[in-house]
XYZ file of C-alpha atoms in Angstrom:
613
model
C -81.470 53.994 -123.923
C -83.139 51.314 -126.797
C -81.173 48.179 -126.970
C -80.246 47.139 -130.571
C -82.640 45.074 -132.737
C -82.054 41.911 -133.976
C -83.145 40.134 -137.201
C -86.324 38.019 -137.293
C -85.439 34.438 -136.394
C -82.211 35.252 -134.643
C -81.432 33.776 -131.300
C -78.707 34.777 -128.869
C -76.152 32.529 -127.781
C -73.823 34.503 -125.882
C -73.754 36.881 -123.181
C -73.225 40.060 -125.138
C -75.947 38.823 -127.326
C -78.033 38.295 -124.486
C -77.550 42.306 -124.040
C -77.886 43.721 -127.297
C -80.665 41.376 -129.095
C -82.752 39.226 -126.741
C -84.881 41.877 -125.793
C -86.301 43.378 -128.999
C -87.451 41.818 -132.231
C -87.251 43.391 -135.534
C -87.648 42.362 -139.294
C -84.255 43.263 -140.739
C -82.573 40.429 -142.111
C -80.239 42.153 -144.568
C -76.922 40.654 -145.074
C -74.361 41.857 -142.297
C -71.287 43.801 -143.602
C -67.836 42.582 -143.479
C -65.293 44.146 -142.220
C -61.600 44.447 -143.270
C -60.044 41.285 -141.522
C -56.684 42.022 -139.775
C -53.644 40.518 -138.670
C -53.198 43.962 -136.307
C -51.638 42.187 -133.225
C -53.691 44.924 -130.851
C -56.414 42.875 -132.391
C -55.248 39.104 -131.271
C -56.409 36.859 -128.499
C -54.234 34.188 -127.404
C -56.341 31.155 -126.404
C -54.806 27.896 -124.829
C -56.485 24.862 -125.079
C -55.920 22.380 -122.652
C -59.789 21.037 -122.107
C -58.799 17.894 -123.555
C -60.773 18.360 -126.792
C -60.729 20.505 -130.009
C -62.289 23.616 -130.095
C -63.885 26.813 -131.597
C -64.201 29.976 -130.081
C -68.024 31.276 -130.552
C -69.116 34.969 -130.027
C -72.725 36.742 -130.155
C -73.222 38.889 -133.020
C -75.845 41.293 -133.241
C -77.267 42.963 -136.363
C -75.445 46.392 -136.052
C -72.398 44.711 -135.328
C -69.478 44.702 -138.031
C -68.013 40.824 -138.155
C -64.623 40.381 -139.144
C -64.363 39.156 -143.069
C -62.564 36.160 -142.180
C -65.081 34.620 -139.589
C -67.803 32.321 -140.229
C -71.323 33.722 -139.564
C -74.030 31.706 -138.898
C -77.296 31.478 -141.009
C -79.086 33.419 -138.643
C -76.654 35.971 -138.510
C -76.223 35.653 -134.701
C -73.021 34.198 -134.049
C -69.559 34.670 -135.536
C -66.697 32.063 -135.490
C -63.552 34.237 -135.731
C -60.640 32.468 -137.487
C -57.568 31.289 -135.702
C -53.886 32.857 -136.662
C -52.656 29.450 -137.849
C -55.451 28.978 -140.200
C -59.260 27.713 -139.963
C -61.285 27.986 -136.495
C -60.240 24.835 -134.914
C -57.970 25.202 -131.771
C -56.230 21.640 -131.512
C -56.332 20.186 -127.657
C -52.796 21.001 -126.229
C -51.745 23.895 -128.574
C -52.028 27.692 -128.394
C -53.452 29.571 -131.066
C -54.944 33.463 -131.280
C -58.129 34.352 -132.680
C -58.896 38.015 -134.382
C -61.562 39.984 -132.433
C -62.549 42.660 -134.952
C -65.754 44.376 -135.032
C -67.359 47.919 -134.907
C -70.711 49.076 -133.488
C -72.643 52.119 -133.024
C -71.872 54.136 -130.127
C -75.115 53.596 -127.337
C -75.683 57.410 -127.308
C -73.656 59.021 -130.663
C -74.654 56.258 -132.841
C -71.012 57.047 -134.378
C -69.012 53.690 -135.032
C -66.152 52.344 -132.739
C -64.156 49.091 -132.525
C -65.321 47.784 -129.469
C -62.993 46.408 -126.948
C -65.186 44.058 -124.913
C -65.876 40.554 -126.214
C -67.648 37.584 -124.799
C -65.759 34.544 -125.825
C -67.458 30.792 -125.954
C -64.656 28.235 -126.226
C -67.004 25.530 -127.492
C -66.251 21.734 -128.736
C -65.374 21.773 -132.485
C -68.142 19.167 -133.067
C -71.019 19.851 -131.525
C -70.593 23.726 -130.493
C -70.968 22.697 -127.178
C -69.985 25.825 -124.553
C -67.019 24.767 -122.289
C -66.683 28.260 -121.069
C -68.225 31.642 -121.065
C -65.527 34.322 -120.603
C -65.120 38.160 -121.500
C -61.853 39.516 -122.954
C -61.749 42.869 -122.690
C -58.738 44.800 -124.088
C -55.767 46.677 -121.876
C -56.441 50.776 -122.140
C -52.487 51.201 -121.986
C -51.106 48.115 -123.699
C -53.869 47.822 -126.442
C -53.829 43.867 -125.654
C -56.357 41.262 -124.940
C -55.387 39.210 -122.072
C -54.483 35.401 -122.588
C -56.808 32.935 -122.059
C -56.512 29.364 -121.141
C -59.455 26.834 -121.739
C -59.088 24.061 -119.156
C -60.526 20.782 -117.862
C -61.492 22.787 -114.797
C -63.930 24.432 -117.640
C -65.125 21.357 -118.673
C -66.336 20.282 -114.665
C -67.920 23.440 -114.712
C -69.747 23.018 -117.754
C -70.881 19.604 -116.913
C -72.313 20.488 -113.383
C -74.005 23.447 -115.298
C -75.368 21.147 -117.946
C -77.027 18.999 -115.235
C -78.187 22.223 -113.278
C -79.988 23.449 -116.002
C -81.832 20.421 -116.832
C -82.535 19.413 -113.069
C -84.159 22.661 -112.462
C -86.200 22.466 -115.782
C -87.410 18.947 -114.950
C -87.945 19.699 -111.025
C -88.924 23.514 -111.206
C -91.321 22.702 -107.608
C -88.296 22.033 -105.670
C -86.257 24.150 -102.976
C -83.423 24.016 -105.273
C -84.977 26.286 -108.450
C -86.718 28.311 -105.582
C -83.205 29.216 -103.669
C -81.939 29.796 -107.218
C -84.416 32.664 -108.391
C -84.712 34.245 -104.796
C -80.368 34.299 -104.883
C -80.376 35.706 -108.502
C -83.022 38.102 -108.013
C -81.310 39.528 -104.551
C -77.483 39.824 -106.566
C -76.268 42.839 -108.066
C -75.131 42.054 -111.849
C -72.461 44.216 -111.134
C -70.762 41.623 -108.652
C -71.957 38.494 -110.083
C -68.090 37.134 -109.665
C -67.873 38.296 -106.249
C -67.469 35.344 -104.334
C -69.862 37.198 -101.579
C -72.991 37.590 -103.962
C -76.013 36.145 -103.073
C -75.942 34.117 -106.531
C -72.420 32.523 -105.821
C -73.347 31.755 -102.443
C -76.224 29.889 -103.613
C -74.495 27.881 -105.824
C -71.727 27.312 -103.506
C -74.262 26.000 -100.761
C -75.477 23.069 -103.501
C -74.662 19.526 -103.041
C -73.916 19.098 -106.885
C -73.265 22.204 -108.525
C -70.466 24.087 -106.334
C -68.771 25.104 -109.935
C -71.674 26.523 -111.446
C -71.376 30.409 -112.041
C -74.128 32.283 -113.856
C -72.121 33.006 -116.553
C -71.745 29.307 -117.259
C -75.568 29.064 -116.859
C -76.208 31.478 -119.291
C -74.078 29.856 -121.924
C -76.106 26.773 -121.601
C -79.581 28.377 -121.818
C -78.038 30.074 -124.973
C -77.078 27.053 -126.210
C -80.179 25.157 -126.313
C -81.769 28.012 -127.737
C -79.296 28.563 -130.836
C -78.643 25.579 -131.433
C -80.383 22.204 -132.923
C -78.071 19.819 -131.868
C -79.248 19.206 -128.326
C -82.826 18.470 -129.401
C -81.487 15.611 -132.169
C -79.388 14.338 -129.254
C -76.062 14.972 -131.295
C -77.090 12.988 -134.008
C -80.346 12.204 -135.821
C -83.827 12.031 -133.929
C -87.542 11.103 -134.383
C -90.062 12.447 -131.928
C -93.752 10.667 -132.082
C -96.363 13.529 -131.380
C -99.432 13.048 -129.487
C -102.436 15.528 -128.870
C -105.465 15.248 -126.923
C -109.163 16.846 -127.478
C -110.419 15.660 -124.348
C -112.230 12.580 -125.531
C -109.492 10.677 -127.265
C -105.666 10.826 -127.707
C -104.342 11.222 -131.377
C -100.770 10.369 -133.065
C -100.314 13.752 -134.838
C -96.671 12.187 -136.990
C -93.403 12.911 -136.238
C -90.603 15.545 -136.009
C -87.598 14.039 -137.741
C -84.436 15.986 -136.939
C -82.086 14.525 -139.240
C -78.035 15.118 -138.886
C -76.012 16.043 -142.038
C -72.951 14.639 -143.662
C -71.111 17.865 -142.885
C -72.817 20.633 -140.202
C -72.308 23.598 -141.380
C -73.683 26.588 -139.456
C -74.311 29.192 -142.058
C -77.171 26.911 -143.465
C -80.392 27.322 -141.770
C -80.353 24.185 -138.918
C -76.825 24.121 -139.374
C -77.346 21.810 -142.292
C -80.011 19.494 -140.276
C -83.158 18.317 -142.161
C -85.979 19.014 -139.849
C -89.446 18.088 -140.845
C -92.903 17.285 -139.297
C -94.292 14.137 -140.951
C -98.191 13.957 -140.572
C -99.816 10.298 -139.504
C -101.750 8.347 -141.799
C -104.144 7.732 -139.538
C -104.141 9.855 -136.356
C -107.239 8.085 -134.650
C -105.385 4.943 -134.489
C -102.471 5.087 -131.560
C -101.946 1.640 -132.038
C -99.851 2.378 -135.383
C -96.683 5.396 -136.051
C -97.118 5.276 -139.780
C -96.563 8.746 -141.468
C -96.990 10.012 -144.891
C -94.146 11.253 -145.890
C -95.108 13.025 -148.910
C -96.720 15.712 -147.052
C -93.744 16.531 -145.042
C -93.342 19.832 -143.787
C -90.275 21.693 -143.568
C -89.521 23.271 -140.180
C -87.036 25.940 -138.814
C -85.343 26.240 -135.531
C -85.420 29.674 -134.609
C -85.632 31.393 -131.318
C -85.588 28.108 -129.526
C -88.798 27.010 -131.877
C -88.978 24.670 -134.896
C -91.579 26.592 -136.755
C -92.906 25.844 -140.330
C -92.801 29.818 -140.974
C -90.395 32.086 -139.428
C -92.515 35.137 -140.091
C -96.042 34.241 -139.003
C -97.016 35.063 -135.289
C -99.082 31.882 -134.848
C -97.177 29.241 -137.161
C -99.267 26.204 -137.990
C -96.244 24.280 -136.599
C -94.249 25.399 -133.672
C -92.502 23.401 -131.003
C -90.137 24.004 -128.308
C -88.124 21.530 -126.521
C -87.465 21.063 -122.560
C -86.041 18.685 -120.191
C -88.258 16.436 -117.917
C -88.147 13.967 -115.469
C -89.373 10.313 -117.371
C -90.595 9.493 -113.488
C -92.883 12.183 -113.913
C -94.972 10.002 -116.487
C -94.171 6.566 -115.816
C -94.646 6.730 -111.968
C -91.551 4.503 -110.773
C -89.173 6.077 -107.938
C -85.952 4.517 -110.071
C -86.841 6.010 -113.492
C -84.304 9.292 -112.869
C -83.535 9.541 -116.416
C -83.983 13.332 -117.559
C -85.708 13.056 -121.703
C -86.072 15.859 -123.886
C -89.836 16.952 -124.367
C -91.215 18.402 -127.424
C -94.254 20.942 -126.441
C -96.477 22.827 -128.933
C -98.874 23.614 -131.183
C -99.476 21.288 -134.668
C -102.431 22.886 -136.541
C -104.390 24.343 -133.801
C -103.865 20.929 -131.555
C -102.044 20.704 -128.482
C -98.787 18.302 -128.682
C -96.297 16.444 -126.535
C -93.479 14.446 -128.312
C -91.024 11.687 -127.287
C -88.264 10.448 -128.728
C -90.485 6.818 -128.210
C -93.583 5.900 -129.519
C -96.371 4.264 -127.563
C -96.019 0.962 -129.321
C -93.587 -1.321 -127.601
C -92.581 -2.697 -130.858
C -93.526 -1.895 -134.503
C -96.596 -3.785 -135.008
C -97.752 -4.194 -132.100
C -100.585 -2.206 -130.170
C -99.570 -2.603 -126.969
C -98.675 1.043 -125.007
C -96.042 1.320 -122.725
C -96.476 1.512 -119.696
C -94.530 4.928 -119.027
C -96.869 6.784 -121.689
C -99.950 4.787 -120.942
C -101.604 7.933 -118.761
C -101.340 9.928 -122.250
C -103.904 7.672 -123.644
C -106.573 7.968 -120.933
C -109.729 9.759 -122.257
C -110.724 11.255 -119.191
C -106.928 12.686 -118.019
C -104.414 12.878 -121.134
C -105.932 16.358 -122.008
C -105.014 18.042 -118.817
C -101.866 16.067 -118.925
C -101.024 18.140 -122.108
C -102.552 21.484 -120.882
C -100.046 21.290 -117.669
C -97.114 20.585 -119.716
C -97.633 23.596 -122.215
C -97.961 25.563 -118.656
C -94.763 24.485 -117.505
C -93.065 25.012 -120.673
C -94.482 28.674 -120.371
C -93.139 29.027 -116.912
C -89.854 27.767 -117.738
C -89.090 30.384 -120.635
C -89.216 32.734 -118.115
C -87.264 30.728 -115.423
C -84.446 30.036 -117.783
C -83.773 33.754 -118.826
C -83.043 34.931 -115.021
C -79.526 34.739 -116.165
C -80.189 36.812 -119.316
C -81.510 39.826 -117.141
C -79.024 39.358 -114.896
C -76.422 39.404 -117.195
C -78.156 41.745 -119.506
C -78.260 45.091 -117.159
C -74.421 44.412 -115.967
C -73.078 44.508 -119.237
C -75.172 47.263 -120.324
C -73.970 49.081 -117.270
C -70.395 48.698 -118.966
C -71.587 49.669 -122.569
C -72.528 53.125 -120.992
C -69.446 53.442 -118.801
C -67.124 53.301 -121.849
C -69.562 55.455 -123.798
C -69.718 58.961 -123.806
C -72.349 59.493 -121.231
C -71.861 57.089 -118.297
C -75.017 55.649 -116.691
C -76.552 57.372 -113.414
C -78.872 55.214 -111.056
C -81.861 56.473 -112.425
C -80.829 55.588 -115.907
C -80.282 51.873 -114.730
C -83.262 51.398 -112.806
C -85.247 52.545 -116.025
C -83.228 50.258 -118.475
C -83.835 47.511 -116.061
C -87.782 47.977 -116.193
C -87.012 48.230 -120.183
C -85.643 45.020 -120.476
C -87.476 43.209 -117.956
C -90.900 44.581 -120.189
C -89.166 43.551 -123.479
C -87.834 40.267 -122.127
C -91.371 39.633 -121.465
C -92.747 40.896 -124.456
C -90.176 38.319 -126.332
C -90.997 35.145 -124.227
C -95.220 36.208 -124.842
C -94.411 35.985 -128.494
C -92.925 32.864 -128.640
C -95.279 31.421 -125.983
C -98.001 32.263 -128.408
C -96.658 30.611 -131.205
C -95.954 27.378 -129.270
C -99.445 27.177 -127.805
C -100.982 28.281 -130.710
C -103.138 30.746 -128.595
C -102.988 34.509 -129.509
C -103.744 35.342 -125.790
C -101.342 33.129 -124.338
C -99.023 34.686 -121.571
C -95.797 33.589 -119.744
C -95.727 34.530 -116.032
C -94.631 37.809 -115.229
C -91.282 37.217 -114.086
C -88.963 34.686 -112.649
C -90.494 34.429 -109.033
C -93.757 33.947 -110.291
C -92.548 31.600 -113.254
C -90.999 29.198 -110.452
C -94.357 29.647 -108.442
C -96.620 28.691 -111.385
C -94.307 25.871 -112.550
C -94.589 24.481 -109.121
C -98.079 24.692 -109.021
C -98.534 22.893 -112.681
C -95.750 20.508 -111.715
C -97.838 19.058 -108.936
C -100.864 19.286 -110.851
C -99.245 17.046 -113.692
C -98.387 14.488 -111.328
C -102.196 14.433 -109.781
C -103.058 14.342 -113.406
C -100.889 11.323 -114.546
C -102.263 9.703 -111.111
C -105.436 10.007 -112.161
C -105.166 8.422 -115.374
C -103.214 5.507 -114.076
C -106.016 5.477 -111.296
C -108.491 5.123 -114.001
C -106.094 2.083 -115.566
C -105.922 0.723 -112.768
C -109.838 0.523 -112.031
C -110.135 -1.414 -115.479
C -107.776 -4.143 -114.655
C -109.157 -4.669 -111.466
C -112.645 -5.101 -112.871
C -111.570 -7.285 -115.636
C -109.475 -9.541 -113.007
C -112.687 -9.598 -110.433
C -115.131 -10.679 -113.219
C -112.514 -13.765 -114.020
C -113.343 -14.295 -110.555
C -116.818 -14.264 -110.554
C -116.966 -17.818 -112.362
C -115.093 -19.511 -109.738
C -116.576 -17.798 -106.634
C -119.956 -18.191 -107.508
C -120.593 -21.603 -105.561
C -118.575 -20.321 -102.649
C -120.643 -18.108 -100.492
C -117.614 -16.210 -98.364
C -115.639 -15.849 -101.528
C -118.585 -14.665 -103.411
C -118.917 -11.896 -101.217
C -115.563 -10.765 -100.404
C -115.461 -10.403 -104.514
C -118.942 -8.152 -104.337
C -117.443 -6.137 -101.620
C -114.052 -5.557 -103.748
C -116.424 -4.480 -106.548
C -118.688 -2.165 -104.403
C -115.201 -0.487 -103.299
C -113.988 -0.248 -107.130
C -117.363 1.571 -107.788
C -116.819 4.242 -104.688
C -113.459 5.154 -106.086
C -114.798 5.316 -110.030
C -117.509 7.742 -108.221
C -114.959 9.836 -106.381
C -112.807 10.481 -109.716
C -115.868 11.280 -111.721
C -116.001 14.356 -108.940
C -112.503 15.403 -110.207
C -112.290 19.096 -110.881
C -109.286 20.871 -111.233
C -109.801 22.445 -107.687
C -110.193 19.308 -105.650
C -108.187 17.140 -108.090
C -104.991 17.115 -105.345
C -107.441 16.187 -102.257
C -109.212 13.762 -104.342
C -106.206 11.750 -105.482
C -104.748 11.501 -101.769
C -107.667 9.575 -100.904
C -107.639 7.590 -104.164
C -104.343 6.504 -103.960
C -104.722 5.102 -100.405
C -108.005 3.637 -101.390
C -106.115 2.128 -104.238
C -103.478 0.672 -102.229
C -106.258 -1.478 -99.878
C -108.258 -2.489 -102.869
C -105.448 -3.839 -105.050
C -103.930 -5.456 -101.995
C -107.434 -6.899 -101.271
C -107.732 -8.810 -104.657
C -104.414 -9.727 -104.783
C -105.215 -11.817 -101.754
C -108.515 -12.903 -103.120
C -107.114 -14.314 -106.249
C -104.723 -16.503 -104.057
C -107.545 -17.552 -101.809
C -109.436 -18.324 -105.123
C -106.891 -20.476 -106.309
C -107.004 -22.837 -103.266
C -110.482 -23.792 -104.015
C -110.369 -24.355 -107.937
C -109.640 -27.726 -109.690
C -105.888 -28.489 -110.565
C -106.498 -28.078 -114.440
C -107.676 -24.198 -113.256
C -104.750 -23.012 -111.170
C -102.721 -22.524 -114.162
C -105.182 -19.763 -115.175
C -105.484 -18.309 -111.784
C -102.219 -18.166 -111.425
C -102.020 -15.583 -114.207
C -104.710 -13.888 -112.549
C -102.547 -13.547 -109.482
C -99.392 -12.317 -111.401
C -101.702 -9.787 -112.958
C -102.937 -8.220 -109.460
C -98.814 -8.711 -107.751
C -97.874 -6.113 -110.930
C -101.158 -3.679 -110.622
C -100.463 -3.753 -106.857
C -96.773 -2.857 -107.191
C -97.461 -0.379 -109.540
C -100.264 1.733 -107.347
C -97.723 1.395 -104.608
C -95.046 2.756 -106.698
C -96.930 5.659 -107.936
C -98.300 6.302 -104.260
C -94.513 6.294 -103.221
C -93.478 8.347 -106.104
C -95.612 11.356 -105.945
C -95.483 11.230 -101.793
C -91.778 11.946 -102.474
C -92.462 14.501 -105.308
C -94.634 16.424 -103.177
C -92.872 15.766 -99.932
C -89.942 17.506 -98.001
C -87.927 18.886 -100.937
C -84.926 20.175 -98.558
C -83.065 16.988 -98.446
C -80.461 17.765 -100.824
C -80.635 18.212 -104.742
C -83.364 16.504 -106.599
C -82.227 13.763 -108.430
C -81.754 13.039 -112.498
C -79.690 11.646 -115.087
C -79.072 14.179 -117.713
C -78.307 14.446 -121.147
C -74.980 15.140 -121.037
C -72.898 17.241 -123.511
C -70.748 14.744 -125.723
C -67.022 14.475 -125.505
C -66.984 16.626 -122.269
């Protein structure tokens, strides 16, 4: 059976929405009709809030469902926030209230309207709508009552672990954790996902840090980042600095500015946030981040993308957020912060956006060390491309839970309809869902990449494989750029040394020998291709370690022969080479850990947590 269609720009936020609207797209944007509001006790669900924070109940909504008249319906017509019996929508901490569950939808087979008796409820924080739980409420056929639901601090624990898990596999898709997750999910039966003996449940139970995570909680987090702008604005206002590379130079494209409104209103586009792309005044001058506010372009958050045109197949601007490990770019082993990164297309240029500019301070031209790899002319374009390919892989990887829950819920809907599903029906529907999911993700990736021929990996297994390959390539590409920068610094240091060693035969020969080794490394970097990048960088890291260690000692030896008036000058060179050598060793160690044995526990990373939980 075909699944229900969704309005253009709609994006799922809850499990039922995942079933009914993730896979098909339509241009229907008509206002949903409203059902008559009710206080019928058979349509009330009791909610006890012991979570520690005030909550609202949010529910998925599809284009063919008729919501209760008293509910708040979001701008994209994809989320319903039901009213509480005591008034308003908020259920304060430590209280019990009831929400109205009153929808109708067409029967999957006869298309006749029927009252829905199964709802996916997402208790969420009342301020930022962050999910705390993901629970199904089914009305008892005999008593005509919905089960009472309690939201507890245990749910908060589950969600904290889930947020960390989601961001960790995003930032570390090359690890055994991500690979085992995909394997377990693919081996699980959707009908017994809550069974503690299912492969996916056993997977989470066997992890070090995510023992309380469930597939339901993963789906809720996946949906949240696709549905709401708040997380990408870091629950306030945020500016991303956007850069691109044409293979020769890196340019500053401008900023994406997400401005928090005085009051969040989910009936408005972007929940009331002002989202704008502001172009750079001088794109080629990366020492400045001046922008032209008179040319600002409004953006709409739709299907997890910030776009300037929700109707275009390839918008002029399309940016999508993901989570990356800061260490990936800094190559500092202790740099464990997980950061939001914007990737996408701005007027045909592939861009990366960070919430820090390349400037240490406004008005200074020094690049931040952790971002310097983006400004090397020989390696930047490949870095941008790899991040974009990882984004495409993550788009499929993160929706493994979607497909998993979709087929399970579809089976339930069929079972309660006029014609229960047969095994053949399930196989057929699963294939249709996979194909439809792939088609939707392809469409989104085409927008983000600006390439009408772009495609995401075929399935979750292919996605984790692609992400692993590109993640390793990204690490080597960053290393390549940093190696080029290191050679420039060593070359400058050797040039300064020559004026002191000209009359010292032994030291002069050592400087000359170091210069020859520098040339050999430079020649080797010039031979890099995508195919031999890993092999070349493995050799270069060892050679750079030896070279910078040698040059560091040469500076010490030079200081011994210069006049007292020159020792302070040479000391600056010594300090500089100490820093260069330390950075080389740090990059080498970090890369070895990234690409080494991934089985020693869960990969580390400090996630961007949900606020107030």
